[in-house]
């Protein structure tokens, strides 16, 4: 199967990766739904920690939880899958991940659909945002430009995706010859819809995941196993 997947990759001119938390789990960053790897939503209520309602009810709890995750991401380093992806300068990387491991691996074109945990932004409408230090994440604080609070610059449930990132991702996925889907359960929309979009536009689909997912039926080739082991074999 690896050989067949490599042949598909070699014959594709435009390759896009579409990744989820399974890409970063071997770097020590937990997934959301995978019980086997300590998925965050198997232990925490996403509506308390990753929704506008949760932030309105207890903003300090949310910011403290993100501080814990920010420190864990600071300690993490890119794994062989990030490095293999980064080595392909011709690829576009659409990711649902909010970590910066693809950036630190040196990947070129990265589209982050669910924002970035490396920045805070105003929870109101003033538009203020700033990069934060992952090693020393800030506590709950007031926006320097308006009376609202700052919050992590990530996309919570019920929120729209960043418009530019979403449009760029749609464009990349509808124009690619091959979509390499890595480590996502493919249950969160609209992001998961990009796989069907690429398929409808005629792209081949290769999925790398430790188990079958909601997107398995869309795959030309599904490779079951760890991204850190399979992706370097595909792209090396
Ligand atoms: C490995 C591995 C290894 C492990 N190697 N693989 C009903 C129908 C359709 C949509 C909805 C609906 N009800 C509600 C919605 C909307 C909602 C949604 O999709 N909900 C579903 C869960 C039902 N979507 C939204 O709210 C989005 N916005 C939106 O739709 O706006 C329009 C709207 C407005 C108003 C009302 C309604 C709609 C926004 C979604 C935001 C998601 N945010 C999060 C948190 C980001 C911030 C943060 O990190 O704190 O994004 S949730 C979380 O899920 C995170 C992820 O990016 C996202 C996807 O998860 P991912 O990456 O797939 O991780 P897992 O854990 O699910 O899967 C990991 C996989 O890796 C597993 O398959 C493992 O097997 C595998 N694996 N080890 C390879 N070594």
mmCIF file of C-alpha atoms and ligand atoms in Angstrom:
data_model
loop_
_atom_site.group_PDB
_atom_site.id
_atom_site.type_symbol
_atom_site.label_atom_id
_atom_site.label_comp_id
_atom_site.label_asym_id
_atom_site.label_seq_id
_atom_site.Cartn_x
_atom_site.Cartn_y
_atom_site.Cartn_z
ATOM 1 C CA UNK A 1 0.000 0.000 0.000
ATOM 2 C CA UNK A 2 2.885 2.367 0.772
ATOM 3 C CA UNK A 3 4.302 1.753 -2.706
ATOM 4 C CA UNK A 4 0.932 2.444 -4.335
ATOM 5 C CA UNK A 5 0.613 5.643 -2.292
ATOM 6 C CA UNK A 6 4.130 6.722 -3.275
ATOM 7 C CA UNK A 7 3.226 6.204 -6.941
ATOM 8 C CA UNK A 8 0.158 8.443 -6.526
ATOM 9 C CA UNK A 9 2.334 11.089 -4.873
ATOM 10 C CA UNK A 10 4.989 10.919 -7.577
ATOM 11 C CA UNK A 11 2.412 11.349 -10.329
ATOM 12 C CA UNK A 12 0.702 14.340 -8.649
ATOM 13 C CA UNK A 13 1.730 17.859 -9.605
ATOM 14 C CA UNK A 14 -0.151 19.707 -6.877
ATOM 15 C CA UNK A 15 -0.212 18.080 -3.459
ATOM 16 C CA UNK A 16 -1.957 19.498 -0.396
ATOM 17 C CA UNK A 17 -1.756 18.098 3.129
ATOM 18 C CA UNK A 18 -4.777 18.337 5.409
ATOM 19 C CA UNK A 19 -3.887 17.559 8.987
ATOM 20 C CA UNK A 20 -5.363 17.219 12.438
ATOM 21 C CA UNK A 21 -4.234 16.510 15.965
ATOM 22 C CA UNK A 22 -2.882 13.054 15.058
ATOM 23 C CA UNK A 23 -0.024 14.812 13.239
ATOM 24 C CA UNK A 24 1.276 16.329 16.490
ATOM 25 C CA UNK A 25 0.498 13.551 18.966
ATOM 26 C CA UNK A 26 3.928 11.937 18.541
ATOM 27 C CA UNK A 27 5.400 15.302 19.564
ATOM 28 C CA UNK A 28 3.533 14.974 22.867
ATOM 29 C CA UNK A 29 0.567 17.225 22.001
ATOM 30 C CA UNK A 30 -2.688 15.390 22.834
ATOM 31 C CA UNK A 31 -5.506 14.813 20.364
ATOM 32 C CA UNK A 32 -9.104 15.854 21.097
ATOM 33 C CA UNK A 33 -11.138 12.683 20.640
ATOM 34 C CA UNK A 34 -8.703 9.779 20.603
ATOM 35 C CA UNK A 35 -9.025 8.039 23.983
ATOM 36 C CA UNK A 36 -5.865 6.015 23.289
ATOM 37 C CA UNK A 37 -3.755 9.203 23.248
ATOM 38 C CA UNK A 38 -5.472 11.079 26.116
ATOM 39 C CA UNK A 39 -7.840 13.070 23.865
ATOM 40 C CA UNK A 40 -8.681 16.411 25.516
ATOM 41 C CA UNK A 41 -12.433 16.081 24.941
ATOM 42 C CA UNK A 42 -12.432 12.668 26.636
ATOM 43 C CA UNK A 43 -11.427 14.474 29.878
ATOM 44 C CA UNK A 44 -12.743 18.038 29.497
ATOM 45 C CA UNK A 45 -16.059 19.559 28.406
ATOM 46 C CA UNK A 46 -15.418 21.393 25.107
ATOM 47 C CA UNK A 47 -18.352 23.737 25.710
ATOM 48 C CA UNK A 48 -16.747 25.000 28.950
ATOM 49 C CA UNK A 49 -13.238 25.394 27.498
ATOM 50 C CA UNK A 50 -13.617 25.985 23.766
ATOM 51 C CA UNK A 51 -16.795 27.949 23.157
ATOM 52 C CA UNK A 52 -17.755 31.638 23.410
ATOM 53 C CA UNK A 53 -20.310 30.680 26.072
ATOM 54 C CA UNK A 54 -17.663 28.913 28.171
ATOM 55 C CA UNK A 55 -15.377 31.966 27.961
ATOM 56 C CA UNK A 56 -18.226 34.295 28.961
ATOM 57 C CA UNK A 57 -19.043 32.117 31.983
ATOM 58 C CA UNK A 58 -15.514 31.577 33.324
ATOM 59 C CA UNK A 59 -12.805 33.369 31.311
ATOM 60 C CA UNK A 60 -10.069 32.705 33.905
ATOM 61 C CA UNK A 61 -10.686 28.943 33.734
ATOM 62 C CA UNK A 62 -10.407 29.012 29.940
ATOM 63 C CA UNK A 63 -7.220 31.121 29.919
ATOM 64 C CA UNK A 64 -5.624 28.907 32.605
ATOM 65 C CA UNK A 65 -6.409 25.796 30.563
ATOM 66 C CA UNK A 66 -4.868 27.363 27.465
ATOM 67 C CA UNK A 67 -1.807 28.387 29.498
ATOM 68 C CA UNK A 68 -1.296 24.746 30.415
ATOM 69 C CA UNK A 69 -1.611 23.682 26.766
ATOM 70 C CA UNK A 70 0.650 26.526 25.617
ATOM 71 C CA UNK A 71 3.437 25.372 27.944
ATOM 72 C CA UNK A 72 3.037 21.782 26.678
ATOM 73 C CA UNK A 73 3.325 22.982 23.061
ATOM 74 C CA UNK A 74 6.394 25.067 23.953
ATOM 75 C CA UNK A 75 8.060 21.882 25.243
ATOM 76 C CA UNK A 76 7.090 19.865 22.134
ATOM 77 C CA UNK A 77 9.310 19.557 19.082
ATOM 78 C CA UNK A 78 8.395 18.705 15.475
ATOM 79 C CA UNK A 79 8.252 14.960 14.830
ATOM 80 C CA UNK A 80 9.358 13.094 11.669
ATOM 81 C CA UNK A 81 5.956 13.683 10.016
ATOM 82 C CA UNK A 82 6.203 17.482 10.445
ATOM 83 C CA UNK A 83 9.774 17.381 9.131
ATOM 84 C CA UNK A 84 8.849 15.245 6.104
ATOM 85 C CA UNK A 85 5.991 17.613 5.228
ATOM 86 C CA UNK A 86 8.239 20.635 5.670
ATOM 87 C CA UNK A 87 10.786 19.052 3.353
ATOM 88 C CA UNK A 88 8.292 19.272 0.487
ATOM 89 C CA UNK A 89 8.587 22.927 -0.511
ATOM 90 C CA UNK A 90 6.048 22.374 -3.308
ATOM 91 C CA UNK A 91 3.199 21.446 -0.957
ATOM 92 C CA UNK A 92 0.519 23.578 0.704
ATOM 93 C CA UNK A 93 -0.333 22.540 4.255
ATOM 94 C CA UNK A 94 -3.911 23.052 5.418
ATOM 95 C CA UNK A 95 -4.096 22.251 9.104
ATOM 96 C CA UNK A 96 -6.700 22.267 11.819
ATOM 97 C CA UNK A 97 -3.899 22.330 14.384
ATOM 98 C CA UNK A 98 -3.366 25.483 16.420
ATOM 99 C CA UNK A 99 0.202 24.534 17.401
ATOM 100 C CA UNK A 100 3.266 25.909 15.593
ATOM 101 C CA UNK A 101 5.061 22.632 14.941
ATOM 102 C CA UNK A 102 4.787 22.800 11.135
ATOM 103 C CA UNK A 103 6.203 26.340 11.311
ATOM 104 C CA UNK A 104 9.060 25.216 13.546
ATOM 105 C CA UNK A 105 9.734 22.299 11.176
ATOM 106 C CA UNK A 106 10.241 24.912 8.452
ATOM 107 C CA UNK A 107 7.165 24.206 6.310
ATOM 108 C CA UNK A 108 6.422 26.790 3.641
ATOM 109 C CA UNK A 109 2.779 27.523 2.920
ATOM 110 C CA UNK A 110 0.675 26.806 6.027
ATOM 111 C CA UNK A 111 -3.038 27.573 6.289
ATOM 112 C CA UNK A 112 -4.343 27.323 9.871
ATOM 113 C CA UNK A 113 -8.102 26.819 9.778
ATOM 114 C CA UNK A 114 -8.672 26.938 13.537
ATOM 115 C CA UNK A 115 -6.329 29.815 14.349
ATOM 116 C CA UNK A 116 -3.113 29.790 16.329
ATOM 117 C CA UNK A 117 -2.463 29.194 20.012
ATOM 118 C CA UNK A 118 0.664 31.379 19.692
ATOM 119 C CA UNK A 119 -1.434 34.572 19.659
ATOM 120 C CA UNK A 120 -4.064 36.323 21.746
ATOM 121 C CA UNK A 121 -6.739 38.555 20.296
ATOM 122 C CA UNK A 122 -9.416 40.874 21.589
ATOM 123 C CA UNK A 123 -12.647 39.082 22.425
ATOM 124 C CA UNK A 124 -14.507 42.186 21.254
ATOM 125 C CA UNK A 125 -14.482 43.878 17.891
ATOM 126 C CA UNK A 126 -11.462 46.220 18.146
ATOM 127 C CA UNK A 127 -9.262 43.862 16.099
ATOM 128 C CA UNK A 128 -6.258 43.892 18.464
ATOM 129 C CA UNK A 129 -4.011 40.817 18.405
ATOM 130 C CA UNK A 130 -0.513 39.985 19.598
ATOM 131 C CA UNK A 131 1.916 37.053 19.668
ATOM 132 C CA UNK A 132 2.429 35.530 23.102
ATOM 133 C CA UNK A 133 5.340 33.624 24.659
ATOM 134 C CA UNK A 134 4.335 29.931 24.760
ATOM 135 C CA UNK A 135 6.892 29.319 27.536
ATOM 136 C CA UNK A 136 5.414 32.088 29.684
ATOM 137 C CA UNK A 137 1.744 32.403 28.714
ATOM 138 C CA UNK A 138 -0.120 35.454 29.989
ATOM 139 C CA UNK A 139 -2.979 35.278 32.521
ATOM 140 C CA UNK A 140 -6.462 36.673 31.811
ATOM 141 C CA UNK A 141 -6.035 40.355 30.927
ATOM 142 C CA UNK A 142 -7.813 43.350 29.446
ATOM 143 C CA UNK A 143 -7.241 44.394 25.831
ATOM 144 C CA UNK A 144 -4.802 47.359 25.635
ATOM 145 C CA UNK A 145 -7.046 49.021 23.026
ATOM 146 C CA UNK A 146 -10.559 48.573 24.466
ATOM 147 C CA UNK A 147 -12.332 47.452 27.669
ATOM 148 C CA UNK A 148 -12.880 43.868 26.472
ATOM 149 C CA UNK A 149 -10.738 40.868 27.423
ATOM 150 C CA UNK A 150 -8.014 39.138 25.441
ATOM 151 C CA UNK A 151 -8.481 35.476 24.502
ATOM 152 C CA UNK A 152 -6.514 32.833 22.587
ATOM 153 C CA UNK A 153 -6.630 33.451 18.826
ATOM 154 C CA UNK A 154 -8.223 30.087 18.084
ATOM 155 C CA UNK A 155 -11.596 29.054 16.649
ATOM 156 C CA UNK A 156 -14.083 27.764 19.190
ATOM 157 C CA UNK A 157 -17.264 25.771 18.571
ATOM 158 C CA UNK A 158 -19.970 27.867 16.962
ATOM 159 C CA UNK A 159 -17.452 30.406 15.630
ATOM 160 C CA UNK A 160 -16.722 31.113 11.989
ATOM 161 C CA UNK A 161 -13.354 30.104 10.582
ATOM 162 C CA UNK A 162 -10.944 32.947 9.605
ATOM 163 C CA UNK A 163 -12.321 34.049 6.241
ATOM 164 C CA UNK A 164 -8.987 34.293 4.403
ATOM 165 C CA UNK A 165 -7.742 30.941 5.664
ATOM 166 C CA UNK A 166 -11.022 29.279 4.745
ATOM 167 C CA UNK A 167 -11.035 30.714 1.223
ATOM 168 C CA UNK A 168 -7.367 29.797 0.665
ATOM 169 C CA UNK A 169 -7.999 26.257 1.923
ATOM 170 C CA UNK A 170 -11.025 25.813 -0.353
ATOM 171 C CA UNK A 171 -8.986 27.087 -3.300
ATOM 172 C CA UNK A 172 -6.036 24.790 -2.536
ATOM 173 C CA UNK A 173 -8.208 21.712 -1.986
ATOM 174 C CA UNK A 174 -10.323 22.239 -5.091
ATOM 175 C CA UNK A 175 -7.209 22.740 -7.270
ATOM 176 C CA UNK A 176 -4.984 19.916 -6.019
ATOM 177 C CA UNK A 177 -4.312 16.549 -7.676
ATOM 178 C CA UNK A 178 -3.746 14.808 -4.369
ATOM 179 C CA UNK A 179 -4.913 15.459 -0.817
ATOM 180 C CA UNK A 180 -2.828 13.801 1.906
ATOM 181 C CA UNK A 181 -5.100 13.607 4.954
ATOM 182 C CA UNK A 182 -3.162 13.037 8.191
ATOM 183 C CA UNK A 183 -4.377 12.395 11.730
ATOM 184 C CA UNK A 184 -7.862 13.850 11.759
ATOM 185 C CA UNK A 185 -11.098 12.232 12.882
ATOM 186 C CA UNK A 186 -12.807 14.318 10.155
ATOM 187 C CA UNK A 187 -15.839 15.051 12.317
ATOM 188 C CA UNK A 188 -15.482 18.825 12.733
ATOM 189 C CA UNK A 189 -17.080 20.959 10.050
ATOM 190 C CA UNK A 190 -16.627 22.926 7.884
ATOM 191 C CA UNK A 191 -12.955 21.774 7.886
ATOM 192 C CA UNK A 192 -13.768 18.088 7.290
ATOM 193 C CA UNK A 193 -15.764 19.066 4.203
ATOM 194 C CA UNK A 194 -12.491 19.917 2.432
ATOM 195 C CA UNK A 195 -11.849 16.208 1.886
ATOM 196 C CA UNK A 196 -15.098 15.793 -0.035
ATOM 197 C CA UNK A 197 -14.419 19.048 -1.870
ATOM 198 C CA UNK A 198 -11.034 17.781 -3.082
ATOM 199 C CA UNK A 199 -12.521 14.431 -4.057
ATOM 200 C CA UNK A 200 -15.389 16.060 -6.007
ATOM 201 C CA UNK A 201 -12.827 18.182 -7.847
ATOM 202 C CA UNK A 202 -11.035 15.014 -8.979
ATOM 203 C CA UNK A 203 -8.151 14.788 -6.495
ATOM 204 C CA UNK A 204 -6.800 11.486 -5.245
ATOM 205 C CA UNK A 205 -7.143 11.043 -1.481
ATOM 206 C CA UNK A 206 -4.580 9.304 0.744
ATOM 207 C CA UNK A 207 -5.435 9.013 4.438
ATOM 208 C CA UNK A 208 -2.874 8.319 7.164
ATOM 209 C CA UNK A 209 -4.453 7.580 10.532
ATOM 210 C CA UNK A 210 -4.110 5.071 13.339
ATOM 211 C CA UNK A 211 -7.718 3.988 12.782
ATOM 212 C CA UNK A 212 -10.511 4.324 10.199
ATOM 213 C CA UNK A 213 -12.346 7.660 10.302
ATOM 214 C CA UNK A 214 -15.475 9.358 9.009
ATOM 215 C CA UNK A 215 -13.514 10.096 5.837
ATOM 216 C CA UNK A 216 -12.372 6.514 5.151
ATOM 217 C CA UNK A 217 -14.949 6.031 2.396
ATOM 218 C CA UNK A 218 -13.474 8.967 0.471
ATOM 219 C CA UNK A 219 -9.949 7.536 0.399
ATOM 220 C CA UNK A 220 -8.254 5.969 -2.606
ATOM 221 C CA UNK A 221 -5.654 4.619 -0.192
ATOM 222 C CA UNK A 222 -5.935 4.446 3.586
ATOM 223 C CA UNK A 223 -2.748 3.739 5.502
ATOM 224 C CA UNK A 224 -3.386 2.696 9.095
ATOM 225 C CA UNK A 225 -0.517 3.544 11.417
ATOM 226 C CA UNK A 226 1.376 6.399 13.009
ATOM 227 C CA UNK A 227 1.950 9.564 11.004
ATOM 228 C CA UNK A 228 5.523 9.840 12.297
ATOM 229 C CA UNK A 229 6.326 6.465 10.778
ATOM 230 C CA UNK A 230 4.256 6.542 7.564
ATOM 231 C CA UNK A 231 4.557 10.139 6.317
ATOM 232 C CA UNK A 232 8.384 10.089 6.023
ATOM 233 C CA UNK A 233 8.098 6.839 4.023
ATOM 234 C CA UNK A 234 5.595 8.488 1.674
ATOM 235 C CA UNK A 235 7.445 11.735 1.122
ATOM 236 C CA UNK A 236 11.080 10.725 1.628
HETATM 237 C C1 LIG B 1 -3.215 9.557 14.700
HETATM 238 C C2 LIG B 1 -2.151 9.321 15.563
HETATM 239 C C3 LIG B 1 -0.901 9.166 14.977
HETATM 240 C C4 LIG B 1 -3.906 9.547 16.770
HETATM 241 N N1 LIG B 1 -0.792 9.246 13.658
HETATM 242 N N2 LIG B 1 -3.073 9.608 13.395
HETATM 243 C C5 LIG B 1 -23.668 19.254 13.031
HETATM 244 C C6 LIG B 1 -23.280 19.058 11.716
HETATM 245 C C7 LIG B 1 -22.256 19.803 11.144
HETATM 246 C C8 LIG B 1 -21.615 20.787 11.874
HETATM 247 C C9 LIG B 1 -22.001 20.985 13.174
HETATM 248 C C10 LIG B 1 -23.016 20.236 13.734
HETATM 249 N N3 LIG B 1 -23.182 20.633 15.012
HETATM 250 C C11 LIG B 1 -22.293 21.608 15.261
HETATM 251 C C12 LIG B 1 -21.587 21.826 14.146
HETATM 252 C C13 LIG B 1 -20.522 22.817 13.970
HETATM 253 C C14 LIG B 1 -19.232 22.426 14.647
HETATM 254 C C15 LIG B 1 -18.916 20.945 14.426
HETATM 255 O O1 LIG B 1 -18.392 20.546 13.408
HETATM 256 N N4 LIG B 1 -19.201 20.108 15.405
HETATM 257 C C16 LIG B 1 -19.019 18.663 15.271
HETATM 258 C C17 LIG B 1 -18.049 18.155 16.355
HETATM 259 C C18 LIG B 1 -20.363 18.027 15.333
HETATM 260 N N5 LIG B 1 -18.250 23.249 13.998
HETATM 261 C C19 LIG B 1 -18.024 24.496 14.401
HETATM 262 O O2 LIG B 1 -18.599 24.973 15.360
HETATM 263 C C20 LIG B 1 -17.044 25.292 13.581
HETATM 264 N N6 LIG B 1 -17.641 26.523 13.182
HETATM 265 C C21 LIG B 1 -18.718 26.554 12.412
HETATM 266 O O3 LIG B 1 -19.259 25.553 11.989
HETATM 267 O O4 LIG B 1 -19.128 27.829 12.133
HETATM 268 C C22 LIG B 1 -20.408 27.969 11.521
HETATM 269 C C23 LIG B 1 -21.429 27.951 12.615
HETATM 270 C C24 LIG B 1 -21.650 29.094 13.317
HETATM 271 C C25 LIG B 1 -22.624 29.090 14.302
HETATM 272 C C26 LIG B 1 -23.318 27.922 14.613
HETATM 273 C C27 LIG B 1 -23.024 26.747 13.923
HETATM 274 C C28 LIG B 1 -22.084 26.766 12.915
HETATM 275 C C29 LIG B 1 -15.825 25.633 14.405
HETATM 276 C C30 LIG B 1 -15.083 24.397 14.812
HETATM 277 C C31 LIG B 1 -13.953 24.790 15.761
HETATM 278 C C32 LIG B 1 -13.196 23.589 16.277
HETATM 279 N N7 LIG B 1 -12.343 24.005 17.318
HETATM 280 C C33 LIG B 1 -11.422 23.024 17.882
HETATM 281 C C34 LIG B 1 -10.631 23.687 19.020
HETATM 282 C C35 LIG B 1 -9.589 24.635 18.432
HETATM 283 C C36 LIG B 1 -8.915 25.432 19.489
HETATM 284 C C37 LIG B 1 -8.068 24.615 20.420
HETATM 285 O O5 LIG B 1 -7.229 23.793 20.013
HETATM 286 O O6 LIG B 1 -8.226 24.813 21.610
HETATM 287 O O7 LIG B 1 -10.526 22.549 16.858
HETATM 288 S S1 LIG B 1 -12.220 21.536 18.459
HETATM 289 C C38 LIG B 1 -10.965 20.437 17.899
HETATM 290 O O8 LIG B 1 -11.475 19.612 16.835
HETATM 291 C C39 LIG B 1 -9.883 21.325 17.279
HETATM 292 C C40 LIG B 1 -9.464 20.504 16.094
HETATM 293 O O9 LIG B 1 -8.815 21.315 15.141
HETATM 294 C C41 LIG B 1 -10.759 19.913 15.626
HETATM 295 C C42 LIG B 1 -10.596 18.652 14.800
HETATM 296 O O10 LIG B 1 -10.038 17.634 15.572
HETATM 297 P P1 LIG B 1 -8.950 16.660 14.924
HETATM 298 O O11 LIG B 1 -7.737 17.433 14.585
HETATM 299 O O12 LIG B 1 -9.554 15.870 13.864
HETATM 300 O O13 LIG B 1 -8.547 15.761 16.201
HETATM 301 P P2 LIG B 1 -9.272 14.447 16.757
HETATM 302 O O14 LIG B 1 -8.802 14.256 18.139
HETATM 303 O O15 LIG B 1 -10.730 14.502 16.545
HETATM 304 O O16 LIG B 1 -8.714 13.283 15.821
HETATM 305 C C43 LIG B 1 -7.347 12.902 15.877
HETATM 306 C C44 LIG B 1 -7.160 11.722 14.941
HETATM 307 O O17 LIG B 1 -5.786 11.390 14.944
HETATM 308 C C45 LIG B 1 -7.934 10.462 15.347
HETATM 309 O O18 LIG B 1 -8.674 9.994 14.216
HETATM 310 C C46 LIG B 1 -6.842 9.464 15.720
HETATM 311 O O19 LIG B 1 -7.164 8.139 15.321
HETATM 312 C C47 LIG B 1 -5.670 9.967 14.940
HETATM 313 N N8 LIG B 1 -4.360 9.659 15.491
HETATM 314 N N9 LIG B 1 -2.669 9.263 16.865
HETATM 315 C C48 LIG B 1 -1.910 9.440 12.900
HETATM 316 N N10 LIG B 1 0.181 8.900 15.743
#
